[in-house]
PDB file of C-alpha atoms in Angstrom:
ATOM      1  CA  UNK K 215      -0.178  -0.022  -0.060  1.00 36.00           C
ATOM      2  CA  UNK K 216       1.498   3.301  -0.930  1.00 37.00           C
ATOM      3  CA  UNK K 217       1.903   6.108   1.519  1.00 41.00           C
ATOM      4  CA  UNK K 218      -0.323   8.314  -0.884  1.00 39.00           C
ATOM      5  CA  UNK K 219      -4.070   8.058  -0.845  1.00 41.00           C
ATOM      6  CA  UNK K 220      -6.476   8.759  -3.683  1.00 42.00           C
ATOM      7  CA  UNK K 221      -8.949  10.079  -0.932  1.00 44.00           C
ATOM      8  CA  UNK K 222      -9.777  13.503  -2.027  1.00 43.00           C
ATOM      9  CA  UNK K 223     -11.092  14.386   1.431  1.00 47.00           C
ATOM     10  CA  UNK K 224      -8.052  14.824   3.099  1.00 44.00           C
ATOM     11  CA  UNK K 225      -4.803  16.862   3.162  1.00 47.00           C
ATOM     12  CA  UNK K 226      -2.251  14.732   5.013  1.00 49.00           C
ATOM     13  CA  UNK K 227      -1.710  11.985   2.446  1.00 44.00           C
ATOM     14  CA  UNK K 228      -0.359   9.606   4.953  1.00 46.00           C
ATOM     15  CA  UNK K 229       3.053  10.786   4.834  1.00 47.00           C
ATOM     16  CA  UNK K 230       5.172   9.624   7.761  1.00 47.00           C
ATOM     17  CA  UNK K 231       4.676  12.414  10.189  1.00 47.00           C
ATOM     18  CA  UNK K 232       5.005  15.881   8.708  1.00 48.00           C
ATOM     19  CA  UNK K 233       5.906  17.567  11.725  1.00 49.00           C
ATOM     20  CA  UNK K 234       9.081  16.973  13.611  1.00 53.00           C
ATOM     21  CA  UNK K 235       9.719  13.358  14.997  1.00 64.00           C
ATOM     22  CA  UNK K 236      10.612  14.341  18.383  1.00 67.00           C
ATOM     23  CA  UNK K 237       8.759  12.001  20.779  1.00 61.00           C
ATOM     24  CA  UNK K 238      11.758   9.589  20.712  1.00 66.00           C
ATOM     25  CA  UNK K 239      14.480  12.155  21.069  1.00 71.00           C
ATOM     26  CA  UNK K 240      15.539  12.101  24.661  1.00 72.00           C
ATOM     27  CA  UNK K 241      17.157  15.454  24.178  1.00 77.00           C
ATOM     28  CA  UNK K 242      14.035  17.184  23.132  1.00 78.00           C
ATOM     29  CA  UNK K 243      12.543  19.473  26.082  1.00 86.00           C
ATOM     30  CA  UNK K 244       9.138  19.168  27.481  1.00 88.00           C
ATOM     31  CA  UNK K 245       8.148  22.210  25.650  1.00 91.00           C
ATOM     32  CA  UNK K 246       9.601  20.952  22.332  1.00 91.00           C
ATOM     33  CA  UNK K 247       7.579  17.679  22.757  1.00 93.00           C
ATOM     34  CA  UNK K 248       4.326  19.715  23.736  1.00 94.00           C
ATOM     35  CA  UNK K 249       4.702  21.952  20.618  1.00 95.00           C
ATOM     36  CA  UNK K 250       5.303  19.370  18.340  1.00 94.00           C
ATOM     37  CA  UNK K 251       2.382  17.405  19.973  1.00 96.00           C
ATOM     38  CA  UNK K 252       0.074  20.408  19.657  1.00 97.00           C
ATOM     39  CA  UNK K 253       1.059  20.618  15.764  1.00 97.00           C
ATOM     40  CA  UNK K 254       0.311  17.050  15.022  1.00 97.00           C
ATOM     41  CA  UNK K 255      -2.836  17.386  17.023  1.00 97.00           C
ATOM     42  CA  UNK K 256      -3.968  20.063  14.973  1.00 97.00           C
ATOM     43  CA  UNK K 257      -3.014  18.523  11.787  1.00 96.00           C
ATOM     44  CA  UNK K 258      -4.705  15.287  12.653  1.00 97.00           C
ATOM     45  CA  UNK K 259      -7.745  16.326  14.402  1.00 96.00           C
ATOM     46  CA  UNK K 260      -8.082  19.891  12.798  1.00 95.00           C
ATOM     47  CA  UNK K 261      -7.983  23.244  14.390  1.00 95.00           C
ATOM     48  CA  UNK K 262     -11.551  23.501  14.967  1.00 93.00           C
ATOM     49  CA  UNK K 263     -11.628  20.501  17.302  1.00 94.00           C
ATOM     50  CA  UNK K 264      -8.325  21.275  19.274  1.00 96.00           C
ATOM     51  CA  UNK K 265      -9.563  25.110  19.517  1.00 96.00           C
ATOM     52  CA  UNK K 266     -12.770  23.627  21.217  1.00 95.00           C
ATOM     53  CA  UNK K 267     -10.981  21.365  23.433  1.00 94.00           C
ATOM     54  CA  UNK K 268      -8.705  24.224  24.470  1.00 95.00           C
ATOM     55  CA  UNK K 269     -11.520  26.670  24.990  1.00 96.00           C
ATOM     56  CA  UNK K 270     -13.124  23.929  27.145  1.00 96.00           C
ATOM     57  CA  UNK K 271     -10.181  23.163  29.492  1.00 96.00           C
ATOM     58  CA  UNK K 272     -10.430  24.513  32.993  1.00 97.00           C
ATOM     59  CA  UNK K 273      -8.452  23.603  36.175  1.00 97.00           C
ATOM     60  CA  UNK K 274      -9.833  20.302  36.319  1.00 97.00           C
ATOM     61  CA  UNK K 275      -8.970  19.307  32.782  1.00 96.00           C
ATOM     62  CA  UNK K 276      -5.923  21.434  32.009  1.00 96.00           C
ATOM     63  CA  UNK K 277      -3.356  18.791  33.129  1.00 96.00           C
ATOM     64  CA  UNK K 278      -5.069  16.082  31.089  1.00 96.00           C
ATOM     65  CA  UNK K 279      -4.973  18.057  28.044  1.00 95.00           C
ATOM     66  CA  UNK K 280      -1.446  18.756  28.631  1.00 95.00           C
ATOM     67  CA  UNK K 281      -0.715  15.161  29.355  1.00 96.00           C
ATOM     68  CA  UNK K 282      -2.266  13.946  25.943  1.00 96.00           C
ATOM     69  CA  UNK K 283      -0.716  16.756  23.958  1.00 96.00           C
ATOM     70  CA  UNK K 284       2.599  15.734  25.090  1.00 94.00           C
ATOM     71  CA  UNK K 285       2.255  12.011  25.367  1.00 94.00           C
ATOM     72  CA  UNK K 286      -0.165  10.909  22.645  1.00 96.00           C
ATOM     73  CA  UNK K 287       0.581  13.406  20.197  1.00 96.00           C
ATOM     74  CA  UNK K 288       4.124  14.689  21.055  1.00 95.00           C
ATOM     75  CA  UNK K 289       5.637  11.506  21.797  1.00 93.00           C
ATOM     76  CA  UNK K 290       3.614   8.816  20.043  1.00 95.00           C
ATOM     77  CA  UNK K 291       2.072  10.394  17.157  1.00 96.00           C
ATOM     78  CA  UNK K 292       5.522  11.950  16.088  1.00 93.00           C
ATOM     79  CA  UNK K 293       7.436   8.822  16.153  1.00 92.00           C
ATOM     80  CA  UNK K 294       8.697   8.004  12.699  1.00 90.00           C
ATOM     81  CA  UNK K 295       7.989   4.149  12.746  1.00 93.00           C
ATOM     82  CA  UNK K 296       4.441   4.398  11.252  1.00 96.00           C
ATOM     83  CA  UNK K 297       2.812   6.738   8.907  1.00 96.00           C
ATOM     84  CA  UNK K 298      -0.491   8.710  10.072  1.00 97.00           C
ATOM     85  CA  UNK K 299      -2.665   6.431   7.891  1.00 98.00           C
ATOM     86  CA  UNK K 300      -1.336   3.188   9.987  1.00 98.00           C
ATOM     87  CA  UNK K 301      -1.594   5.066  13.417  1.00 98.00           C
ATOM     88  CA  UNK K 302      -5.182   6.069  12.254  1.00 98.00           C
ATOM     89  CA  UNK K 303      -5.935   2.515  11.648  1.00 98.00           C
ATOM     90  CA  UNK K 304      -4.578   1.308  14.880  1.00 98.00           C
ATOM     91  CA  UNK K 305      -6.268   4.065  16.895  1.00 98.00           C
ATOM     92  CA  UNK K 306      -9.724   3.181  15.178  1.00 98.00           C
ATOM     93  CA  UNK K 307      -9.389  -0.646  16.097  1.00 98.00           C
ATOM     94  CA  UNK K 308      -8.404   0.536  19.684  1.00 98.00           C
ATOM     95  CA  UNK K 309     -11.469   2.785  19.935  1.00 98.00           C
ATOM     96  CA  UNK K 310     -13.762   0.236  18.654  1.00 98.00           C
ATOM     97  CA  UNK K 311     -12.409  -2.449  20.813  1.00 98.00           C
ATOM     98  CA  UNK K 312     -12.604  -0.229  23.894  1.00 98.00           C
ATOM     99  CA  UNK K 313     -15.982   1.042  23.072  1.00 98.00           C
ATOM    100  CA  UNK K 314     -14.740   4.641  23.268  1.00 98.00           C
ATOM    101  CA  UNK K 315     -17.498   5.898  20.855  1.00 98.00           C
ATOM    102  CA  UNK K 316     -16.880   9.729  21.228  1.00 97.00           C
ATOM    103  CA  UNK K 317     -13.354   9.057  20.445  1.00 97.00           C
ATOM    104  CA  UNK K 318     -13.930   6.721  17.703  1.00 98.00           C
ATOM    105  CA  UNK K 319     -16.054   9.222  15.902  1.00 98.00           C
ATOM    106  CA  UNK K 320     -13.303  11.680  16.494  1.00 97.00           C
ATOM    107  CA  UNK K 321     -10.592   9.338  14.819  1.00 98.00           C
ATOM    108  CA  UNK K 322     -12.925   8.146  12.151  1.00 98.00           C
ATOM    109  CA  UNK K 323     -12.921  11.817  10.940  1.00 98.00           C
ATOM    110  CA  UNK K 324      -9.306  12.291  11.493  1.00 98.00           C
ATOM    111  CA  UNK K 325      -8.396   8.867   9.551  1.00 98.00           C
ATOM    112  CA  UNK K 326     -10.008  10.631   6.401  1.00 98.00           C
ATOM    113  CA  UNK K 327      -7.893  13.615   7.021  1.00 97.00           C
ATOM    114  CA  UNK K 328      -4.841  11.157   7.165  1.00 97.00           C
ATOM    115  CA  UNK K 329      -5.461   9.640   4.037  1.00 97.00           C
ATOM    116  CA  UNK K 330      -7.559   6.426   4.655  1.00 98.00           C
ATOM    117  CA  UNK K 331     -10.364   5.906   2.386  1.00 98.00           C
ATOM    118  CA  UNK K 332     -13.888   5.034   3.392  1.00 98.00           C
ATOM    119  CA  UNK K 333     -13.407   1.659   1.989  1.00 98.00           C
ATOM    120  CA  UNK K 334     -10.193   1.351   4.042  1.00 98.00           C
ATOM    121  CA  UNK K 335     -12.254   2.425   7.299  1.00 98.00           C
ATOM    122  CA  UNK K 336     -14.692  -0.261   6.313  1.00 98.00           C
ATOM    123  CA  UNK K 337     -12.034  -3.075   6.061  1.00 98.00           C
ATOM    124  CA  UNK K 338     -10.470  -1.841   9.414  1.00 98.00           C
ATOM    125  CA  UNK K 339     -13.967  -2.283  11.092  1.00 98.00           C
ATOM    126  CA  UNK K 340     -14.491  -5.572   9.593  1.00 98.00           C
ATOM    127  CA  UNK K 341     -11.117  -6.809  10.654  1.00 98.00           C
ATOM    128  CA  UNK K 342     -12.010  -5.314  14.220  1.00 98.00           C
ATOM    129  CA  UNK K 343     -15.318  -7.237  14.148  1.00 98.00           C
ATOM    130  CA  UNK K 344     -13.518 -10.467  13.658  1.00 98.00           C
ATOM    131  CA  UNK K 345     -10.648  -9.881  16.114  1.00 97.00           C
ATOM    132  CA  UNK K 346     -12.364  -7.746  18.744  1.00 96.00           C
ATOM    133  CA  UNK K 347     -16.107  -7.961  18.647  1.00 96.00           C
ATOM    134  CA  UNK K 348     -19.059  -8.010  16.172  1.00 97.00           C
ATOM    135  CA  UNK K 349     -21.328  -6.180  18.382  1.00 98.00           C
ATOM    136  CA  UNK K 350     -18.904  -3.386  18.873  1.00 97.00           C
ATOM    137  CA  UNK K 351     -18.174  -3.333  15.065  1.00 97.00           C
ATOM    138  CA  UNK K 352     -21.868  -3.024  14.526  1.00 98.00           C
ATOM    139  CA  UNK K 353     -22.014   0.026  16.496  1.00 98.00           C
ATOM    140  CA  UNK K 354     -18.856   1.318  14.684  1.00 98.00           C
ATOM    141  CA  UNK K 355     -20.487   0.866  11.395  1.00 98.00           C
ATOM    142  CA  UNK K 356     -23.500   2.920  12.293  1.00 98.00           C
ATOM    143  CA  UNK K 357     -21.071   5.466  14.046  1.00 98.00           C
ATOM    144  CA  UNK K 358     -18.995   5.643  10.574  1.00 98.00           C
ATOM    145  CA  UNK K 359     -22.337   6.099   8.522  1.00 98.00           C
ATOM    146  CA  UNK K 360     -22.832   9.156  10.864  1.00 98.00           C
ATOM    147  CA  UNK K 361     -19.398  10.676  10.679  1.00 98.00           C
ATOM    148  CA  UNK K 362     -19.340  10.146   6.986  1.00 98.00           C
ATOM    149  CA  UNK K 363     -22.657  11.828   6.547  1.00 98.00           C
ATOM    150  CA  UNK K 364     -21.372  14.722   8.768  1.00 97.00           C
ATOM    151  CA  UNK K 365     -18.230  14.951   6.606  1.00 97.00           C
ATOM    152  CA  UNK K 366     -20.229  15.082   3.377  1.00 98.00           C
ATOM    153  CA  UNK K 367     -22.473  17.911   4.746  1.00 97.00           C
ATOM    154  CA  UNK K 368     -19.476  19.843   6.159  1.00 96.00           C
ATOM    155  CA  UNK K 369     -17.687  19.632   2.838  1.00 96.00           C
ATOM    156  CA  UNK K 370     -20.674  20.605   0.949  1.00 97.00           C
ATOM    157  CA  UNK K 371     -21.084  23.919   3.049  1.00 97.00           C
ATOM    158  CA  UNK K 372     -17.281  24.652   2.506  1.00 95.00           C
ATOM    159  CA  UNK K 373     -16.095  23.534   5.972  1.00 92.00           C
ATOM    160  CA  UNK K 374     -12.717  21.904   6.404  1.00 88.00           C
ATOM    161  CA  UNK K 375     -12.737  18.228   7.086  1.00 88.00           C
TER     162      UNK K 375
END
C-alpha cells in the first residue's frame, strides 16, 4: 500500500509524520515535545476540534489536556515508525475495541484527514469485528455512517474536513 491516498477528502496524504519526529528524542525539552504534539494534534484532528478542546479546559482538565498533547501527540504520533494512516488504523481499532465511541467518531474523521479512504475504514472495521467484537463493530459501522454523513455535509458547505 502506498503512503499516498486517492482520498480527495484529506490533506495529510498519509506521509510519515510531517511534523518533527521528536517524541523519541531524549534530548527534546518538555516544551519541544508539547509544541510538536500540538502541531500534530492540529494536523490530525483539525484546528476547530483542538480549539474547542482548548477553550473547554479548566483547572480540572488542563493537566489532562497537557498530558495527551505531550504523550499521545508529542511522543507517540511524532514517532517515525508508522505513518499517520497506519496510526489512524490502529487507533480506530483500539477505540472500537474499547467501546470509546466519542473518541472513535473523532478518529474516524481524523482517519479521512490522514488519507484513509472510506473503503479502507470499512475494512478496518471488518477486521476489528473478527478480532475484537462483532457487536462493537456493529456500533462502529453505524457511527461511521453518521461521521461520513457529517463529513459530506461539512464539505458541501465549504467547511474543512
